[in-house]
mmCIF file of C-alpha atoms in Angstrom:
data_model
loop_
_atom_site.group_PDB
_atom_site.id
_atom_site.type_symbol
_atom_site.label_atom_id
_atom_site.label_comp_id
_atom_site.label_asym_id
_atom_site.label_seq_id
_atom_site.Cartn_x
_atom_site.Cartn_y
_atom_site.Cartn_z
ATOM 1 C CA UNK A 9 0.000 0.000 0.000
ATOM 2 C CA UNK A 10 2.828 1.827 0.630
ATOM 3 C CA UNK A 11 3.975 2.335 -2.564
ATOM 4 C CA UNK A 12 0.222 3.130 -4.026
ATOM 5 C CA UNK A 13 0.183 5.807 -1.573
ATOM 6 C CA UNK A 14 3.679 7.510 -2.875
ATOM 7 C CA UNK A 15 2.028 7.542 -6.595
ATOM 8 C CA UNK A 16 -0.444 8.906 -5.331
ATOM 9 C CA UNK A 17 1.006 11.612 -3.781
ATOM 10 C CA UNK A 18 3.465 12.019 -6.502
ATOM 11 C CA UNK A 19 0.877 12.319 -9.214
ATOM 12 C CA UNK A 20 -1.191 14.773 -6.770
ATOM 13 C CA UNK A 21 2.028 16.618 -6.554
ATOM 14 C CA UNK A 22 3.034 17.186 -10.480
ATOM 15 C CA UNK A 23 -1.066 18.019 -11.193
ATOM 16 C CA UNK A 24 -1.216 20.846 -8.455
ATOM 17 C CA UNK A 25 1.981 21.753 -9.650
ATOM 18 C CA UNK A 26 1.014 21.815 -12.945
ATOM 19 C CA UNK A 27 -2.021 24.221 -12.239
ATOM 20 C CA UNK A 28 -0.924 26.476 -9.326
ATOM 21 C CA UNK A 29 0.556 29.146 -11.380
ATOM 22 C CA UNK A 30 -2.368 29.001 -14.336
ATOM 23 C CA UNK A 31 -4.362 31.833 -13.963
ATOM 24 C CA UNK A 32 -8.191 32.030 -12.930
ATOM 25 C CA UNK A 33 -9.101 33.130 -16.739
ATOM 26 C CA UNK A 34 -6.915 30.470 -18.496
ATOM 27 C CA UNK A 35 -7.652 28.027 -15.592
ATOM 28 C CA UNK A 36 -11.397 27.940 -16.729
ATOM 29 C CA UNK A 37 -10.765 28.471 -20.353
ATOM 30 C CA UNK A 38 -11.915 25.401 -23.083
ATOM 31 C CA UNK A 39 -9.173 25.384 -25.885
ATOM 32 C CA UNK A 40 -12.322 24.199 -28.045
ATOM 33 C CA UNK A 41 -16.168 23.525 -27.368
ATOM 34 C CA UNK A 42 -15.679 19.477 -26.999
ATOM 35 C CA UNK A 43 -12.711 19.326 -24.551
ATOM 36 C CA UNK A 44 -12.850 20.558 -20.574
ATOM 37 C CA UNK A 45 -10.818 23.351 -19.202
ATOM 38 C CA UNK A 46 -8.617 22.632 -16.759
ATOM 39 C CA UNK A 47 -11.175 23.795 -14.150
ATOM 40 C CA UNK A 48 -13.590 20.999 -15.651
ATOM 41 C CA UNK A 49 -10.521 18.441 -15.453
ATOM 42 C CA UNK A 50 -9.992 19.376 -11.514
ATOM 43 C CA UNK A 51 -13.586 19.129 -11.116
ATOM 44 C CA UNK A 52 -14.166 15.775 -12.948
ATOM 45 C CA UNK A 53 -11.152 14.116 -10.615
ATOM 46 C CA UNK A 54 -12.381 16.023 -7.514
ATOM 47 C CA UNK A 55 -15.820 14.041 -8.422
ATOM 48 C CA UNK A 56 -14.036 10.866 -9.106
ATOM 49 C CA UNK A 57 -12.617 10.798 -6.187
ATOM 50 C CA UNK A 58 -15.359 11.936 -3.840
ATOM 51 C CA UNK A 59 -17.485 8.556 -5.614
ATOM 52 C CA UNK A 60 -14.478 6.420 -4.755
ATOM 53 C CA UNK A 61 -14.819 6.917 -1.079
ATOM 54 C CA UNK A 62 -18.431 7.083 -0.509
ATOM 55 C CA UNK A 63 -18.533 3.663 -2.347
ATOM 56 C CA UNK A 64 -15.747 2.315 -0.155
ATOM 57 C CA UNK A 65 -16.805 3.813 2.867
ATOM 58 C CA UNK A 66 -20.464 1.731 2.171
ATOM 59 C CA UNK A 67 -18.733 -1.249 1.154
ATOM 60 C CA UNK A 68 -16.495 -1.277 4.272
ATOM 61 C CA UNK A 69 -19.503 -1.440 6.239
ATOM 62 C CA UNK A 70 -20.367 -4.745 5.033
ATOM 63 C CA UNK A 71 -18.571 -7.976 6.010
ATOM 64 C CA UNK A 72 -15.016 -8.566 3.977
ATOM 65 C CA UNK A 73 -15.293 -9.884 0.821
ATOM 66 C CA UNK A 74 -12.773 -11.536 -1.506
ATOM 67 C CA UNK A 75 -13.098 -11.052 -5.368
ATOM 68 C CA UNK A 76 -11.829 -13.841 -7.668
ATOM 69 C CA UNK A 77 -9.022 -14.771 -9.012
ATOM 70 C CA UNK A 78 -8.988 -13.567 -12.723
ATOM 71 C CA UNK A 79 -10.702 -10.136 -11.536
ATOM 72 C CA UNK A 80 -7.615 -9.260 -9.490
ATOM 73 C CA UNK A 81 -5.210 -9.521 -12.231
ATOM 74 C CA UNK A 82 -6.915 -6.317 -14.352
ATOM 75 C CA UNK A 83 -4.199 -3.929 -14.086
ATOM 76 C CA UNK A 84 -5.489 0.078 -13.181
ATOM 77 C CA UNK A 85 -2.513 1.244 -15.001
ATOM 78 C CA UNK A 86 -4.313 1.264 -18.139
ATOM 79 C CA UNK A 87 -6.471 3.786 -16.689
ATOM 80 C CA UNK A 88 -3.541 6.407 -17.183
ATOM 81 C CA UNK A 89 -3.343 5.679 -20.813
ATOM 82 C CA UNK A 90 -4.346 8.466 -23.031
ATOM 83 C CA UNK A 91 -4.589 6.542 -26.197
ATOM 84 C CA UNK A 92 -7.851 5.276 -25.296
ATOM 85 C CA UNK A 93 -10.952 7.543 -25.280
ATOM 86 C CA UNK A 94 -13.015 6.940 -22.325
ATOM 87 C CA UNK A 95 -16.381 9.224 -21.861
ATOM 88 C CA UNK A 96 -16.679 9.669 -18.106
ATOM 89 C CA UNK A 97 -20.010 8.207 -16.720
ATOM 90 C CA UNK A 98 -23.081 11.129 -16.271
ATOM 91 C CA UNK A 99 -22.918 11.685 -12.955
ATOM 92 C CA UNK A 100 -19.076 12.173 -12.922
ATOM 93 C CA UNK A 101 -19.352 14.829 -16.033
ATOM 94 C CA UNK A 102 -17.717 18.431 -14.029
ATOM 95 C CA UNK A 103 -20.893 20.908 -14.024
ATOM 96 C CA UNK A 104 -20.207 24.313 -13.273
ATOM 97 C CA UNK A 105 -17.042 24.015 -11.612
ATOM 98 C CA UNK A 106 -15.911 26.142 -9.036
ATOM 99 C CA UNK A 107 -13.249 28.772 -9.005
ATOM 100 C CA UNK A 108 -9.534 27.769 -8.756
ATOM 101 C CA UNK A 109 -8.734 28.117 -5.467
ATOM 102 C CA UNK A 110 -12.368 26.103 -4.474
ATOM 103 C CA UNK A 111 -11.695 23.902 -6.683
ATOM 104 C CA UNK A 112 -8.089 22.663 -5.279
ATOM 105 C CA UNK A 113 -8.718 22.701 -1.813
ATOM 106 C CA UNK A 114 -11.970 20.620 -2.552
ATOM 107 C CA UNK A 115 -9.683 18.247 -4.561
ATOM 108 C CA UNK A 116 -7.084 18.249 -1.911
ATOM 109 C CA UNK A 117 -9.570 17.399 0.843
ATOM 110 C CA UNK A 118 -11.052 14.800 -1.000
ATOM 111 C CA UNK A 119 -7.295 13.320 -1.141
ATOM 112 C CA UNK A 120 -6.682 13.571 2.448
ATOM 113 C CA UNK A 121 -9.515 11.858 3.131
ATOM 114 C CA UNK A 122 -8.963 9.338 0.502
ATOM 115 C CA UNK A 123 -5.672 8.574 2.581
ATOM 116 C CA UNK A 124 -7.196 8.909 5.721
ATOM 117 C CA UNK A 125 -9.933 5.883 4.780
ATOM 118 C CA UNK A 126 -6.516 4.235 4.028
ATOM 119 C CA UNK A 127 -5.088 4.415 7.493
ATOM 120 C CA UNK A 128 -8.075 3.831 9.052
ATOM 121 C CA UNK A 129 -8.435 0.464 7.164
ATOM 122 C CA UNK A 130 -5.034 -0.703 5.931
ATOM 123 C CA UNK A 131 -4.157 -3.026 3.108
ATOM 124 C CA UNK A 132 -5.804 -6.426 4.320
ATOM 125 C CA UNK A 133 -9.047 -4.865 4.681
ATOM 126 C CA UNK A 134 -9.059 -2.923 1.666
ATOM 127 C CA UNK A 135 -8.213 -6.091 -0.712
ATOM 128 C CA UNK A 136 -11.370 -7.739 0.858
ATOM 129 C CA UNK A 137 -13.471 -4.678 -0.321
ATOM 130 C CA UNK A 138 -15.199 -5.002 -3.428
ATOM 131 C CA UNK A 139 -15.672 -1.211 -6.035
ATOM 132 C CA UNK A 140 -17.746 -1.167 -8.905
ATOM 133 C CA UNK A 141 -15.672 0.430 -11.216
ATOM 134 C CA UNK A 142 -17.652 1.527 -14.798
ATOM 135 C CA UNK A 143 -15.177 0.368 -17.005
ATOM 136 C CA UNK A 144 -13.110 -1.998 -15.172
ATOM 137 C CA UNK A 145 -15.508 -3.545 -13.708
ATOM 138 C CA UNK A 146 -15.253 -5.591 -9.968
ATOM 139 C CA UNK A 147 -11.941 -4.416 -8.542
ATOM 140 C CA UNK A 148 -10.832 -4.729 -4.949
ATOM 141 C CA UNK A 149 -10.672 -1.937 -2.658
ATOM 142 C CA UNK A 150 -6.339 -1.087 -3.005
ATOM 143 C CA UNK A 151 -7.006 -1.724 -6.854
ATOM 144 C CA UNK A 152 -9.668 1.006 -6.643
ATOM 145 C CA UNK A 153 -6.874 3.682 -4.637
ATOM 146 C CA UNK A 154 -4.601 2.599 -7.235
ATOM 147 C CA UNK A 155 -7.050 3.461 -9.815
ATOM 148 C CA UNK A 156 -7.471 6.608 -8.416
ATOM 149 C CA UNK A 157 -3.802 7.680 -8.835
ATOM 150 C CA UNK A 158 -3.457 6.036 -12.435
ATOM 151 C CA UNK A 159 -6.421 8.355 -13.082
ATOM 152 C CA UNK A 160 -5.541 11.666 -12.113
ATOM 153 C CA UNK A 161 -2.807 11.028 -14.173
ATOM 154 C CA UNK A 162 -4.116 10.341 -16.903
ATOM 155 C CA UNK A 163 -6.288 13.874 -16.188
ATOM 156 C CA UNK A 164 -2.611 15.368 -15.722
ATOM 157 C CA UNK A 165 -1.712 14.700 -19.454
ATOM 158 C CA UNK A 166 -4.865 16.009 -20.727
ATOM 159 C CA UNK A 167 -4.099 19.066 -18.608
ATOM 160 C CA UNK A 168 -0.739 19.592 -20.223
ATOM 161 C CA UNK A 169 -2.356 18.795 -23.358
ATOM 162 C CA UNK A 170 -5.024 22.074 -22.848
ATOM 163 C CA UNK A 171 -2.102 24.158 -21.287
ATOM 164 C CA UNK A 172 -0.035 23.698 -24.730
ATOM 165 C CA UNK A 173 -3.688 24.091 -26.827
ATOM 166 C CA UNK A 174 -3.737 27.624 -25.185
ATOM 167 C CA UNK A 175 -0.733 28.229 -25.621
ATOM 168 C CA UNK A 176 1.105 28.092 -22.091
ATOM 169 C CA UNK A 177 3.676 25.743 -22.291
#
């Protein structure tokens, strides 16, 4: 878990490093009508990641569970590739996200607690947690926090992707 936790703090790292010094104007700024601004991106992980718990949290209530074999071998890393399209389920789609400052202390709350349901649990009783993940289906619980990192950065390349669209960097 260990090392789950250090990606995910690294990858945390390079986004809010990527974004701190964007201003509020570019920061919420579409480089065309079919791709999110950055503030949309930010919003869209802050989302993600909000689901993540409140499904664990619910499914750590409920006796441990073990998930089979062949389902624990799906590897989250794909997750962070960019080569593959993905449309984010409805309810995960960032609507009227809030300014930039909101918006990263919302996202960086949502990590600290994301670590903090970590701590509280541990390893053991995370990988006998079961998350219903859209697209990859039945993954266990440290699956679904390594998910989470592989995700956000995925969201990081599309962020320097819109940074060099509008021409800032």
């Amino acid at each position: 878990m260990k090392r789950i936790l250090n990606r995910l703090d690294s990858a945390h790292k390079k986004l809010i490093e990527a974004i701190a010094p964007v201003d509020e104007e570019l920061f919420s700024r579409r480089s065309s009508d079919n791709e999110w601004s950055i503030a949309e991106v930010v919003h869209h992980l802050c989302l993600v990641e909000e689901r993540v718990i409140k499904e664990l949290e619910k499914e750590l209530a409920n006796p441990p569970r073990q998930l089979g074999f062949v389902r624990r071998l799906i590897p989250t890393s794909i997750v962070a590739s960019r080569l593959i399209r993905v449309k984010a389920p409805k309810a995960m789609n960032p609507r009227n996200p809030p300014a930039k400052n909101e918006s990263i202390a919302n996202y960086n709350a949502a990590r600290a607690k994301l670590k903090e349901l970590c701590s509280i649990h541990g390893e053991k009783r995370l990988r006998q947690t079961i998350f219903r993940h859209p697209f990859l289906g039945e993954i266990h619980g440290l699956a679904t926090i390594s998910f989470v990192g592989y995700h956000e950065v995925r969201h990081y390349k599309q962020i320097r992707e819109v940074l060099k669209k509008l021409g800032n960097h």
